[in-house]
Short mmCIF file of C-alpha atoms and ligand atoms in Angstrom, two decimals:
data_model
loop_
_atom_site.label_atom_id
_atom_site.label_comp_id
_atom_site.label_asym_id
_atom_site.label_seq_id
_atom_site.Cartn_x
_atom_site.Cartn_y
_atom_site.Cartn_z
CA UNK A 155 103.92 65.56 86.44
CA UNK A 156 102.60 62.37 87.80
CA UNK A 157 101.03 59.94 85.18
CA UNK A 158 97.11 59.63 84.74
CA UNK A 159 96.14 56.99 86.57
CA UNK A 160 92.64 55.08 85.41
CA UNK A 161 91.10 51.58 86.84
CA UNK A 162 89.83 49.38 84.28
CA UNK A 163 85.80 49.08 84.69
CA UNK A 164 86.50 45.10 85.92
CA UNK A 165 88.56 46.58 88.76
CA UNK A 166 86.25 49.11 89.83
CA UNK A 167 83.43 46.85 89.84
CA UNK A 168 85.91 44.25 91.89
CA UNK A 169 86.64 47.37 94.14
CA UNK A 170 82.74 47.63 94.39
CA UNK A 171 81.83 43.71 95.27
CA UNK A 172 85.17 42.27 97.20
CA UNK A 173 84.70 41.85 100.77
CA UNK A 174 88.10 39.82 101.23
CA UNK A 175 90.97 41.85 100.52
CA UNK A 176 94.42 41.29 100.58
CA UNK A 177 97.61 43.53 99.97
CA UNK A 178 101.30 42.40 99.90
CA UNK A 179 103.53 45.37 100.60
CA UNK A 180 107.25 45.74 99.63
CA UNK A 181 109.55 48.63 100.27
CA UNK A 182 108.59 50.66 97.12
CA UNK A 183 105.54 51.08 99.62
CA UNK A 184 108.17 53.30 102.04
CA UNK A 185 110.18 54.70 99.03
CA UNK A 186 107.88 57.92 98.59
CA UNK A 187 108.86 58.55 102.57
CA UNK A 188 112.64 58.53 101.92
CA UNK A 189 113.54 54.91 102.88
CA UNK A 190 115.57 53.06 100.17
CA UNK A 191 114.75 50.03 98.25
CA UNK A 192 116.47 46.76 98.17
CA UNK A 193 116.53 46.15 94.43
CA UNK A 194 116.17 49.35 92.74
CA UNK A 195 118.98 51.62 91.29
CA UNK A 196 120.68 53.20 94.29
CA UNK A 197 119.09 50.61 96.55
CA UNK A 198 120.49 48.85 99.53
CA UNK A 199 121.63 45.84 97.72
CA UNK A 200 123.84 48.12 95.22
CA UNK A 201 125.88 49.43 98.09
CA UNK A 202 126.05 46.42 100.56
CA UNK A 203 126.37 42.99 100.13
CA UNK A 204 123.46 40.43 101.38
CA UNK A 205 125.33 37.95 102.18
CA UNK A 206 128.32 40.39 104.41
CA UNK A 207 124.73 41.99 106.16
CA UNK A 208 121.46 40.13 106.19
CA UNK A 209 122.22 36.30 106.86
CA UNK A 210 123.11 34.30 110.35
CA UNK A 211 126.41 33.40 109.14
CA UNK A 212 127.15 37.37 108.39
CA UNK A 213 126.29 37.82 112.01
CA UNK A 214 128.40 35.10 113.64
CA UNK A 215 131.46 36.56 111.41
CA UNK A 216 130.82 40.29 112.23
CA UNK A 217 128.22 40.78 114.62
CA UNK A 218 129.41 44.68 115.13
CA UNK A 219 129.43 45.33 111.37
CA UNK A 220 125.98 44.12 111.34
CA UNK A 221 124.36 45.41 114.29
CA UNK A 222 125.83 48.95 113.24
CA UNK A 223 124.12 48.56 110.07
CA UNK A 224 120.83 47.79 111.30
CA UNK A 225 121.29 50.89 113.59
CA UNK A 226 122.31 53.09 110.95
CA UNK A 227 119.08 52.24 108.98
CA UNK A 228 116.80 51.95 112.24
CA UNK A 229 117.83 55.99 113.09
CA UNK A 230 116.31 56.79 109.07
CA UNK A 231 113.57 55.13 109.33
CA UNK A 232 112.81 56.58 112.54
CA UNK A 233 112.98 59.77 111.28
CA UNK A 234 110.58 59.45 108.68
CA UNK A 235 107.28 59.34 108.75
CA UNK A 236 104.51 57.32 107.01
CA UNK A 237 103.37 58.85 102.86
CA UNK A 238 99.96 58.15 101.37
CA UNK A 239 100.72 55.13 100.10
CA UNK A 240 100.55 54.10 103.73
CA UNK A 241 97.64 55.98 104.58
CA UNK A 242 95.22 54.72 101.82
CA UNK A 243 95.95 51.13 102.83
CA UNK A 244 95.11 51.84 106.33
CA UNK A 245 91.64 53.22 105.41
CA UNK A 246 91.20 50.41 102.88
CA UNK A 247 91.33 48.73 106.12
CA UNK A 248 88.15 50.07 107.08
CA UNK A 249 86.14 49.50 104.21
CA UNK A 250 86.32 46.26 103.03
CA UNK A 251 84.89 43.53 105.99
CA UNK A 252 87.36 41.30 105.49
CA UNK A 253 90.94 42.66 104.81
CA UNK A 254 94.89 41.15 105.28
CA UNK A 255 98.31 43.68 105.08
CA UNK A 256 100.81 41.27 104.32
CA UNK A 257 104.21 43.42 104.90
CA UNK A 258 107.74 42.38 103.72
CA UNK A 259 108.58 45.48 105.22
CA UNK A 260 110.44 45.80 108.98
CA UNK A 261 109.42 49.75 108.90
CA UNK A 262 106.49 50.15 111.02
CA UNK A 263 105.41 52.47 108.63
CA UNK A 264 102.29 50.86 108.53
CA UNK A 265 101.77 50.83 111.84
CA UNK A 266 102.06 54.38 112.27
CA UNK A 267 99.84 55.42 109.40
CA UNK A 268 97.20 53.18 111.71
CA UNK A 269 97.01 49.62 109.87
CA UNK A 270 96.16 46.99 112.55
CA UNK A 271 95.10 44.10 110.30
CA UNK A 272 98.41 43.42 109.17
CA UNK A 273 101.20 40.87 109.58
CA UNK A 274 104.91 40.98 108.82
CA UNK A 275 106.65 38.34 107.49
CA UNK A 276 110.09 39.75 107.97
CA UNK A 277 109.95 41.23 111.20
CA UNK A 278 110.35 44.43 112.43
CA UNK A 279 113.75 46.06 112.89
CA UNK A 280 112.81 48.25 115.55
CA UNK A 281 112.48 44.71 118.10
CA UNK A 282 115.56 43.04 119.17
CA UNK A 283 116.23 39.12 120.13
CA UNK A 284 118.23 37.19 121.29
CA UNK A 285 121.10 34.86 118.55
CA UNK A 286 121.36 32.03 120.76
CA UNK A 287 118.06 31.79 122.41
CA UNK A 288 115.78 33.31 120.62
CA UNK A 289 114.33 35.10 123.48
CA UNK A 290 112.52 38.79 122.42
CA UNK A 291 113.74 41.46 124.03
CA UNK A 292 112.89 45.50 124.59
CA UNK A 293 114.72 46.37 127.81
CA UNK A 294 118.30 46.55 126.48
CA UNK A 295 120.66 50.02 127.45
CA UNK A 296 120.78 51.32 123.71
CA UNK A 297 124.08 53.25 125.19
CA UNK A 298 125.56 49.75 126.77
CA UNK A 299 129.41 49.26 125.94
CA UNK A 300 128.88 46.36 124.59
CA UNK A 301 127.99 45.92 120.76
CA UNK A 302 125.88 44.76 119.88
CA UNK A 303 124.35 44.36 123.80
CA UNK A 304 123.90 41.24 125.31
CA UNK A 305 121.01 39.19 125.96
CA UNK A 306 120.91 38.18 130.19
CA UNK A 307 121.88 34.54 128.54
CA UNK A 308 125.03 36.38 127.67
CA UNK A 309 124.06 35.95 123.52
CA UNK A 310 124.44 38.28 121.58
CA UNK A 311 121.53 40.82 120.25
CA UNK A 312 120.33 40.93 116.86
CA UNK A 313 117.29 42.74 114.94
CA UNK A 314 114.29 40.90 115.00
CA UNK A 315 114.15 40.33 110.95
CA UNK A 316 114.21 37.54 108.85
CA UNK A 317 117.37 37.02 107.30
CA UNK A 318 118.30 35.11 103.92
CA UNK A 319 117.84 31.59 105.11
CA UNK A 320 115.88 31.91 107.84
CA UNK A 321 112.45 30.84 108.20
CA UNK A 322 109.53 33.36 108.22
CA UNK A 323 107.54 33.68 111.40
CA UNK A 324 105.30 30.49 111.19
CA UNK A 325 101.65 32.16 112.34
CA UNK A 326 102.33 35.15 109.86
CA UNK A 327 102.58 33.09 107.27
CA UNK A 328 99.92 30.36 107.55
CA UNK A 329 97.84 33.61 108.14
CA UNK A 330 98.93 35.41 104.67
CA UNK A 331 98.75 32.17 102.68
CA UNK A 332 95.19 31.65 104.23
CA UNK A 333 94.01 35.02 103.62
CA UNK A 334 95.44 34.88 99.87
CA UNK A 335 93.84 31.36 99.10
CA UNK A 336 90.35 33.12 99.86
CA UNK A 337 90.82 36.63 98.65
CA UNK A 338 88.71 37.86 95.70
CA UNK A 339 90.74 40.96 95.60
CA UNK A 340 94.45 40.76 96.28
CA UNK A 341 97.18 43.98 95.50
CA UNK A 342 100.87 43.57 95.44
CA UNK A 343 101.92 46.76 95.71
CA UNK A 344 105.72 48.16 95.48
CA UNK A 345 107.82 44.92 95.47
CA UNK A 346 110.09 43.15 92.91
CA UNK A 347 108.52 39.80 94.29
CA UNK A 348 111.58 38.12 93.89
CA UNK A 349 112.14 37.25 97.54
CA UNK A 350 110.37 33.86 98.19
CA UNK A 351 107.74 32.81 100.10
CA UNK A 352 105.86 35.97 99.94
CA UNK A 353 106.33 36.11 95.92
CA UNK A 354 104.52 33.01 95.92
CA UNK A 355 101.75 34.85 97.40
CA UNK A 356 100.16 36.73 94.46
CA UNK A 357 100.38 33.35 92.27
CA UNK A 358 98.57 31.12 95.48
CA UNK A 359 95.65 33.76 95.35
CA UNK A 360 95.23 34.14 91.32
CA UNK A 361 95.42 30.43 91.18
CA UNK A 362 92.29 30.42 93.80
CA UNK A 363 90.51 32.95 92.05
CA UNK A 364 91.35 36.48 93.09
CA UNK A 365 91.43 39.23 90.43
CA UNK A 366 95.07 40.27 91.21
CA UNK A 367 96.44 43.70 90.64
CA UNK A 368 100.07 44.83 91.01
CA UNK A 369 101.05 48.37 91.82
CA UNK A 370 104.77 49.46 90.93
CA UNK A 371 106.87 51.58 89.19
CA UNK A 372 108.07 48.97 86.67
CA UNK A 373 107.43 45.41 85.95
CA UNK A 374 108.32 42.98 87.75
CA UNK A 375 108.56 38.82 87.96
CA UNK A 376 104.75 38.74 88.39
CA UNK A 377 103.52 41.64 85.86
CA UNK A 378 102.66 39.13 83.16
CA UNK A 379 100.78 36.78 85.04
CA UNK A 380 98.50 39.36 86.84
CA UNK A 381 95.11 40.91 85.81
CA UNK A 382 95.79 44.63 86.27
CA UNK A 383 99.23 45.96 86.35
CA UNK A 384 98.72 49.83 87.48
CA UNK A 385 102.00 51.37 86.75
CA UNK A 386 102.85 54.39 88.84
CA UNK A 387 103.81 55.10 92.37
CA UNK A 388 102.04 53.83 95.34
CA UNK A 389 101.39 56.86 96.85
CA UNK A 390 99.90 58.37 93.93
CA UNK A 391 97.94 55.59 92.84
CA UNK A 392 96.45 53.83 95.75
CA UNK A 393 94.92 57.38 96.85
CA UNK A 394 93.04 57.19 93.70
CA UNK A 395 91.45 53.84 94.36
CA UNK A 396 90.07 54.62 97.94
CA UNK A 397 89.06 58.03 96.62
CA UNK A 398 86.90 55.89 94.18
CA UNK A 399 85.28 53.63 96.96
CA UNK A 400 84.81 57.14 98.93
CA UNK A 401 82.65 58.49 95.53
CA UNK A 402 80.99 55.25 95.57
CA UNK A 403 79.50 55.27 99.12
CA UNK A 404 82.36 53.19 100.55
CA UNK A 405 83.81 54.50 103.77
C1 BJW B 157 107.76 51.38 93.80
C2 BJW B 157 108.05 52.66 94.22
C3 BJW B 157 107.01 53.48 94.45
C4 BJW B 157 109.99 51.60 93.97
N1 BJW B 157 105.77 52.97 94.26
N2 BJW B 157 106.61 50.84 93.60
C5 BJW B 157 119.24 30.19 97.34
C6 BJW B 157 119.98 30.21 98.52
C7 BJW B 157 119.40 30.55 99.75
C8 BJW B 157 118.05 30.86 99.83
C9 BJW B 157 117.34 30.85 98.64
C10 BJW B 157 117.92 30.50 97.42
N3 BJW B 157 116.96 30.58 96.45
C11 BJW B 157 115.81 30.97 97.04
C12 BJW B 157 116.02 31.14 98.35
C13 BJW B 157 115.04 31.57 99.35
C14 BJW B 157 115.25 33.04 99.67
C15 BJW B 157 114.95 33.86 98.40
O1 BJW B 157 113.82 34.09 98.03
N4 BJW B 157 115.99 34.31 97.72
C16 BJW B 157 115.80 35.02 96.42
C17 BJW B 157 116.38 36.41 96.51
C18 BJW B 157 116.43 34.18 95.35
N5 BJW B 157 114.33 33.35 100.74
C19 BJW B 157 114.67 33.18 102.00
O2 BJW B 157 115.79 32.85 102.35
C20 BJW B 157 113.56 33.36 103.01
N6 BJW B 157 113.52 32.25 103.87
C21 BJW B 157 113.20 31.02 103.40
O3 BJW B 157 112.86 30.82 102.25
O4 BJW B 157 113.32 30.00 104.33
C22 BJW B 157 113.30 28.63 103.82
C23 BJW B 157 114.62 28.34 103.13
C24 BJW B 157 115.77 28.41 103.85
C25 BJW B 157 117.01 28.14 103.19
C26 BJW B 157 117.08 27.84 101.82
C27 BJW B 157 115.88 27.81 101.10
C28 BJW B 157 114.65 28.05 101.76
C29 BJW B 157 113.85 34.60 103.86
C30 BJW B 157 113.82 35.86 103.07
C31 BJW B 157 114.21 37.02 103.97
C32 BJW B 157 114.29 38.34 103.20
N7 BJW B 157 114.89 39.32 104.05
C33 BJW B 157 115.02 40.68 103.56
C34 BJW B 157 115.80 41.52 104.63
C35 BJW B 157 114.90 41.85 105.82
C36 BJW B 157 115.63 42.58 106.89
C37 BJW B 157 116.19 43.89 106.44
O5 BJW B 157 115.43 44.83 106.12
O6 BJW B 157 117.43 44.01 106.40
O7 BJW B 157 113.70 41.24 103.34
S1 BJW B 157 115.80 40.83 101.97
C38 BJW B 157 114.78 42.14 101.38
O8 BJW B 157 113.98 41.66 100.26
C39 BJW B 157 113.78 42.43 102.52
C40 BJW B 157 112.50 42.63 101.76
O9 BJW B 157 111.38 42.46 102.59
C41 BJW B 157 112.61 41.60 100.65
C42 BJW B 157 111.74 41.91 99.45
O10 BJW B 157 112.12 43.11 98.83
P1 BJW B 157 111.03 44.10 98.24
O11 BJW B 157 110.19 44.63 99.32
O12 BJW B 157 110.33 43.45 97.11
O13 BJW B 157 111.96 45.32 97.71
P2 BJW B 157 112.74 45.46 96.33
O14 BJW B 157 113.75 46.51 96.52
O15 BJW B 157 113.20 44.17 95.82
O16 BJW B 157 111.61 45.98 95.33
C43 BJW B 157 111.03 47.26 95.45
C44 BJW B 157 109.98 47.40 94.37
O17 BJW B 157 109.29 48.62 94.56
C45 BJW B 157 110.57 47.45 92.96
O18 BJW B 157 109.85 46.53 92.13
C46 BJW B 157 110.34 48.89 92.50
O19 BJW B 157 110.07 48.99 91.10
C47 BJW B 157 109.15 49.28 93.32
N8 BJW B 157 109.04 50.69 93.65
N9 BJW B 157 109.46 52.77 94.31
C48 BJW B 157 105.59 51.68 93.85
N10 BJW B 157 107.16 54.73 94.84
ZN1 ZN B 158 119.44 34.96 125.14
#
């Protein structure tokens, strides 16, 4: 029996006013569609090992073990398909003038629920570059004997996602700190935020002024310093907010 979810009058009037709009997604986002957390129990991180999978120096050690993994978890997610946690942020999209999806996640799931204004600051697994130089590309044999396949510079391969170390994509994140310093509205909705930059996000757009609300299934790092903490699932709750604007003439 899912919990009762209510918005406090100050966020409903918020919902009512904001025209800029921001929301930070995390994987608890994709959990309702069957894709696992990092940090939860049973999540990635529990079985594997961050530092054996997800850094450049894991790659250059085992760059089989790693591009296996990523293709293991590229065939779930594309088997899945986006929940309505994913579809009510793509029609919040459309109603407020000026809106940002900041996504941790490497999914698409977004994308295929129909989210354009969005940017990734992790990547997105289902793009491949190149180790050595860097060079994007789609147009490898997905059958090729060679794993993982080689780039024409005769480098190896690798998902295009930001590993522990690496930096983020520069333009996506000048664009989701920008978009946070000016929100008056900004969601973080089904992440730990304990992975830094985009943790800092939430506390760069309270300390400018946004009412910020965080969306989860259990506290997290952020919970006390934020104005609304709606406890429940994403897909359950963020339905309930657009259904609001949709009572309230907002469409
Ligand atoms: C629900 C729900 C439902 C469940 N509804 N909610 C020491 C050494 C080296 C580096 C560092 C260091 N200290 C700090 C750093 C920096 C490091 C970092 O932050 N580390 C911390 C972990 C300590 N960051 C970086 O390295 C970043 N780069 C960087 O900072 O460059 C500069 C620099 C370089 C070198 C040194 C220092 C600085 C890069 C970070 C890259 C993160 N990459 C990953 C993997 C992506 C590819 C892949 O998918 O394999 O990104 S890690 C993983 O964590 C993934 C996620 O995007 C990211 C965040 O996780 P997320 O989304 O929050 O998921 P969970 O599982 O943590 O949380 C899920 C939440 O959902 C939970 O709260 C649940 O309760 C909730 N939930 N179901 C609503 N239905
Ligand atoms: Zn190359």
């Amino acid at each position: 029996m899912p919990n009762r979810i209510s918005l406090s009058p100050t966020l409903e009037e918020k919902l009512l006013s904001a025209k800029k709009v921001v929301i930070l997604s995390g994987a608890g986002v994709s959990a309702e569609s069957g894709i696992s957390t990092f940090r939860d129990k049973g999540g990635l991180w529990e079985k594997f090992k961050p530092e054996d999978l997800a850094t450049p120096a894991a790659f250059q050690r085992n760059p089989k073990l790693v591009w296996e993994w990523y293709a293991y978890r590229r065939k779930k997610i594309q088997s899945v398909k986006p929940n309505p946690a994913h579809v009510a942020i793509a029609r919040m999209e459309k109603i407020f003038p000026e809106f940002l999806l900041v996504t941790q996640n490497v999914d698409n799931l977004h994308q295929k629920a129909g989210s354009k204004k969005l940017v990734e600051l992790h990547g997105n697994i289902n793009r491949n570059k190149c180790f050595s130089c860097e060079k994007i590309s789609s147009n490898f044999k997905p059958d090729s004997k060679t794993v993982p396949p080689l780039c024409p510079c005769g480098g190896y391969l690798r998902p295009d996602v930001v590993w522990f170390g690496e930096l983020l994509p520069e333009n996506a994140l000048e664009l989701a700190q920008r978009a946070s310093l000016e929100a008056e509205l900004f969601f973080s909705v089904g992440t730990s935020a304990l992975v830094y930059p985009a943790a800092s996000l939430p506390f760069l757009a309270k300390e400018a002024g946004a009412f910020v609300v965080e969306i989860n299934t259990g506290e997290t790092e952020i919970s006390p310093a934020v104005d609304e903490l709606l406890l429940g699932k994403a897909g359950e709750t963020l339905p309930v907010i657009v259904e609001f604007l949709k009572r309230n003439g907002k469409k």
